[in-house]
mmCIF file of C-alpha atoms in Angstrom:
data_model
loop_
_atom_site.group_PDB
_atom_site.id
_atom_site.type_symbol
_atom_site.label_atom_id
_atom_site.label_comp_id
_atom_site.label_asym_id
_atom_site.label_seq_id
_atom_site.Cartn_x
_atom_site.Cartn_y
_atom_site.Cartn_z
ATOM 1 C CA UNK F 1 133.455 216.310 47.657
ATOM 2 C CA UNK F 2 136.326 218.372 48.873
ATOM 3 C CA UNK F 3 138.371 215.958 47.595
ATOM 4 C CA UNK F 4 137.009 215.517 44.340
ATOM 5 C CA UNK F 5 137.293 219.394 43.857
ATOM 6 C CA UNK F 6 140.791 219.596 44.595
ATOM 7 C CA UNK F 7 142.122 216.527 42.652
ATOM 8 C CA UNK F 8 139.648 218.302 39.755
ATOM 9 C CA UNK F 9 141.371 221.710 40.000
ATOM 10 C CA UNK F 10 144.878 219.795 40.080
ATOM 11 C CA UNK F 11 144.179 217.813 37.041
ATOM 12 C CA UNK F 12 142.798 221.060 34.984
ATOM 13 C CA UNK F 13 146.030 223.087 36.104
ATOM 14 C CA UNK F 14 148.496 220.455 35.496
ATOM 15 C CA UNK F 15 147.016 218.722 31.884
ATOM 16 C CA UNK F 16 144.236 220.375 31.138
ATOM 17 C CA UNK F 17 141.780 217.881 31.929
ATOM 18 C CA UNK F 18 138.615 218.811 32.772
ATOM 19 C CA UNK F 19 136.391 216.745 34.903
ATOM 20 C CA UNK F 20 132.844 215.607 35.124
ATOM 21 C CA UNK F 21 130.632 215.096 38.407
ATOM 22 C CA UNK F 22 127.603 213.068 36.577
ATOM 23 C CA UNK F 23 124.261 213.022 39.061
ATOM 24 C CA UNK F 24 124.728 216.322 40.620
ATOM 25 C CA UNK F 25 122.394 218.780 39.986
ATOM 26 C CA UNK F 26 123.710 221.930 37.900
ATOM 27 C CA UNK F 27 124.123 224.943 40.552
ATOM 28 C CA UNK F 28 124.317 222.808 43.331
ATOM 29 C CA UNK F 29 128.087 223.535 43.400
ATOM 30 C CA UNK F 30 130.405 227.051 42.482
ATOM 31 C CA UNK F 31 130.934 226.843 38.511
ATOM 32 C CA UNK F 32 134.552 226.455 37.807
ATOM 33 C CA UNK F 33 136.454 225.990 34.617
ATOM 34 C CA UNK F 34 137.902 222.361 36.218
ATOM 35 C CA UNK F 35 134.113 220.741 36.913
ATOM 36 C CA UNK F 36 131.418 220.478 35.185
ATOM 37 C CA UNK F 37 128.002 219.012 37.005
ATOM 38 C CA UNK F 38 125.423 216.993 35.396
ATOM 39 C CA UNK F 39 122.436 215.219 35.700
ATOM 40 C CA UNK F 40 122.315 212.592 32.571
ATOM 41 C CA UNK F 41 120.643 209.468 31.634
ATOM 42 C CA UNK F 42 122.255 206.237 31.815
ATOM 43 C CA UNK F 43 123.254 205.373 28.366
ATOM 44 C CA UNK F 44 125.070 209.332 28.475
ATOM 45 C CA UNK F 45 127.094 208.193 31.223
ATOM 46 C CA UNK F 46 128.079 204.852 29.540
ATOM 47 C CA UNK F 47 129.380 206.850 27.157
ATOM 48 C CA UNK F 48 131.306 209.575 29.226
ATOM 49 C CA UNK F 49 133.107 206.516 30.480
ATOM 50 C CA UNK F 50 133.998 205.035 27.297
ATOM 51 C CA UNK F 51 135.775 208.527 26.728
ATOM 52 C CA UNK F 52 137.130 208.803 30.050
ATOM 53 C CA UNK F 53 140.592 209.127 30.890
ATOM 54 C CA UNK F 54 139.982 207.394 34.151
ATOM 55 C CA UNK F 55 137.050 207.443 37.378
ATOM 56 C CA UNK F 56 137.998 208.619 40.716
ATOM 57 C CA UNK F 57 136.292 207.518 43.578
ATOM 58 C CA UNK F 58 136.894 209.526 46.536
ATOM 59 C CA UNK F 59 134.326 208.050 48.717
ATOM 60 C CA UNK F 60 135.595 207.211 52.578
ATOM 61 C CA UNK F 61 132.628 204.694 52.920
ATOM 62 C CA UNK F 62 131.198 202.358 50.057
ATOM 63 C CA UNK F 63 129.993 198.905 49.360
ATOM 64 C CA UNK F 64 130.425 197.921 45.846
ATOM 65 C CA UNK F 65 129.261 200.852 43.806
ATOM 66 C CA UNK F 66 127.839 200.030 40.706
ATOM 67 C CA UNK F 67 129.687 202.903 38.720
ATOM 68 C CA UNK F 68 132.816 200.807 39.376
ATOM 69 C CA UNK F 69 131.590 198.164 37.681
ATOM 70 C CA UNK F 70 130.044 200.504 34.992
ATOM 71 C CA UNK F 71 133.640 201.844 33.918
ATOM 72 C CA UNK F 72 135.595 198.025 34.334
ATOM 73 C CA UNK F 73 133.216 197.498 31.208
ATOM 74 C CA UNK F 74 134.139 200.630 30.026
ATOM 75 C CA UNK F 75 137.190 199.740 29.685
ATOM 76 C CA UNK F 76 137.545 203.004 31.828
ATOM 77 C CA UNK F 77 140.088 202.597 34.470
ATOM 78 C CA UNK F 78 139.929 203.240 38.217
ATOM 79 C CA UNK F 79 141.306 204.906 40.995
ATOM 80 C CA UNK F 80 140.251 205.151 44.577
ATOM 81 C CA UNK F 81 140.602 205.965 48.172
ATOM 82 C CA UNK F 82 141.420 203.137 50.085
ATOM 83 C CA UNK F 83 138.274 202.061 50.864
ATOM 84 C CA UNK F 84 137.942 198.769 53.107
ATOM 85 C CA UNK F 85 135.408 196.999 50.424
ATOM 86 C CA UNK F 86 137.514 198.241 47.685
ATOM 87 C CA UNK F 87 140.899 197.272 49.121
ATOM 88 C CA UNK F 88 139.279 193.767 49.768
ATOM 89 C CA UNK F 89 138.273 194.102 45.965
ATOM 90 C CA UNK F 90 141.450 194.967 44.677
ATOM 91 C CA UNK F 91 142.991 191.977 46.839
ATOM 92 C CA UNK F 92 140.525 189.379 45.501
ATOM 93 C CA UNK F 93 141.322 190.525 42.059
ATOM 94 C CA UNK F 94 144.787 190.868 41.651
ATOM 95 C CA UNK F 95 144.586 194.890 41.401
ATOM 96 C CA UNK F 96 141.918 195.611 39.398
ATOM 97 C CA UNK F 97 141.889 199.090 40.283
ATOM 98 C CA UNK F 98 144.307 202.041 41.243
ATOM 99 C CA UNK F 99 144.218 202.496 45.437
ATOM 100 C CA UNK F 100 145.673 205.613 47.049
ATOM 101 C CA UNK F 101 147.618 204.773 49.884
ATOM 102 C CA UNK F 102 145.787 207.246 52.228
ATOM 103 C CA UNK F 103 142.952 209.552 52.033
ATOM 104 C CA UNK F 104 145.042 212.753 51.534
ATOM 105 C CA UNK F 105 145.079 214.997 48.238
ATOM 106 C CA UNK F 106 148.913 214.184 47.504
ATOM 107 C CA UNK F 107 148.575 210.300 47.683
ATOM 108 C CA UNK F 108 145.230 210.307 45.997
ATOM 109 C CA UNK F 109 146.655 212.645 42.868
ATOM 110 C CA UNK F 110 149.595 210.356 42.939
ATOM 111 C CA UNK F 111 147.184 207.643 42.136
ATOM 112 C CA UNK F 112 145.593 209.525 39.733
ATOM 113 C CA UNK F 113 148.657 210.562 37.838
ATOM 114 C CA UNK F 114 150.297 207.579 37.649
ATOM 115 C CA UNK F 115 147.089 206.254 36.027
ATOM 116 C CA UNK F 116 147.229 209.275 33.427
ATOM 117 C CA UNK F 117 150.924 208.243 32.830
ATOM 118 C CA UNK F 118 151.062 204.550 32.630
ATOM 119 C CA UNK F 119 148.109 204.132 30.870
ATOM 120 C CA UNK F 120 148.100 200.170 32.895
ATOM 121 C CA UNK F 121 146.167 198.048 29.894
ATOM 122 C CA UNK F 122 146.601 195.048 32.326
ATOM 123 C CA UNK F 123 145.206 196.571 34.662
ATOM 124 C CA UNK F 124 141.837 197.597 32.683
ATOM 125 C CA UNK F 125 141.746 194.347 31.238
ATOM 126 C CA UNK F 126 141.957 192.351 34.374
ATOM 127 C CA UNK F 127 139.023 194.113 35.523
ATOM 128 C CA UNK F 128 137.388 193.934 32.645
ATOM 129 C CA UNK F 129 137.679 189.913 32.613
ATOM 130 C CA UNK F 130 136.321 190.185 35.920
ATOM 131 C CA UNK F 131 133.419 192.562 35.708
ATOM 132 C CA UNK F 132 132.001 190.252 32.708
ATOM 133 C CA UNK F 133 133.403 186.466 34.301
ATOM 134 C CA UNK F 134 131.340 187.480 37.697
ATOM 135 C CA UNK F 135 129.210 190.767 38.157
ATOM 136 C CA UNK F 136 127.339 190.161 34.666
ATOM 137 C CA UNK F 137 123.788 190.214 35.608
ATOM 138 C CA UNK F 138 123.030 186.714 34.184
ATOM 139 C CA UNK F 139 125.471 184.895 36.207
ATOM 140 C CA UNK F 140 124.596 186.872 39.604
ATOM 141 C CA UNK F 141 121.145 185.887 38.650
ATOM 142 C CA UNK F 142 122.281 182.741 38.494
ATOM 143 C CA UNK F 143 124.465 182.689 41.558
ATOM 144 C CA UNK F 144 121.104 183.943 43.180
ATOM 145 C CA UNK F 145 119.253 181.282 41.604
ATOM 146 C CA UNK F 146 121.155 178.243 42.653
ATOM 147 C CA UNK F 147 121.537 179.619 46.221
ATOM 148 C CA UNK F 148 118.022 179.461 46.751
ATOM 149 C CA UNK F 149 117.076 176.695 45.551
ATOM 150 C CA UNK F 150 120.128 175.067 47.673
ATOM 151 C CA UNK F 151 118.587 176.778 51.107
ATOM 152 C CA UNK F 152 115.047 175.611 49.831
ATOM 153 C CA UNK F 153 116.131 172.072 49.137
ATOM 154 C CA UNK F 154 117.915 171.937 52.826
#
């Protein structure tokens, strides 16, 4: 969260931008003018990532987290911390997403600002022809589907 918080406090200084940590309790954290924290329904943070100017992760362990695929149909683009399941992600894909070269602040807000600048519409529509062509739930469901009735039929 350290992270997060610094890239946050960057972001307000340099543009203005304030940023939102959705699922975090209210007082959990120091107030500051750069964050604000909130706990919100799902459909409210569909919507904060329609308006979004971009999601950070800054995670140093994930899977696949669902809030990636959440902005890709946003149309909300992303940028992370080179995660191993992400990088592998982003290499499947074709760079679907925005990966800092290293954990640090500097190549992290790099990331971040280069999203803010080039505004990469191939990017965010790559990933969103991916998030609908194969994480939509009816063809997982699908995918689930046919692979067990392949390991029942064995």
């Amino acid at each position: 969260h350290q992270l997060f918080r610094k890239l946050a406090e960057a972001a307000y200084r340099d543009y203005g931008i304030k940023s939102l940590a959705l699922g975090i309790p209210e007082g959990r954290y120091e107030k500051t003018k750069w964050i604000e924290y909130k706990r919100v329904k799902w459909a409210e943070v569909i919507a904060y990532l329609k308006s979004a100017y971009l999601l950070v992760i800054t995670s140093k362990i994930e899977g696949l987290p669902s809030v990636l695929l959440e902005a890709w149909a946003c149309r909300c683009p992303v940028v992370s911390t080179p995660i191993p399941s992400l990088l592998k992600l982003n290499e499947l894909y074709e760079n679907v997403l925005q990966i800092a070269d290293s954990f640090s602040f500097d190549d992290v807000y790099c990331s971040v600002l280069k999203v803010l600048e080039e505004k990469p519409r191939q990017m965010i529509e790559k990933a969103l022809k991916v998030v609908r062509e194969k994480f939509d739930a009816r063809i997982v469901s699908q995918r689930y589907r046919e692979l067990y009735e392949k390991l029942l039929n064995k």
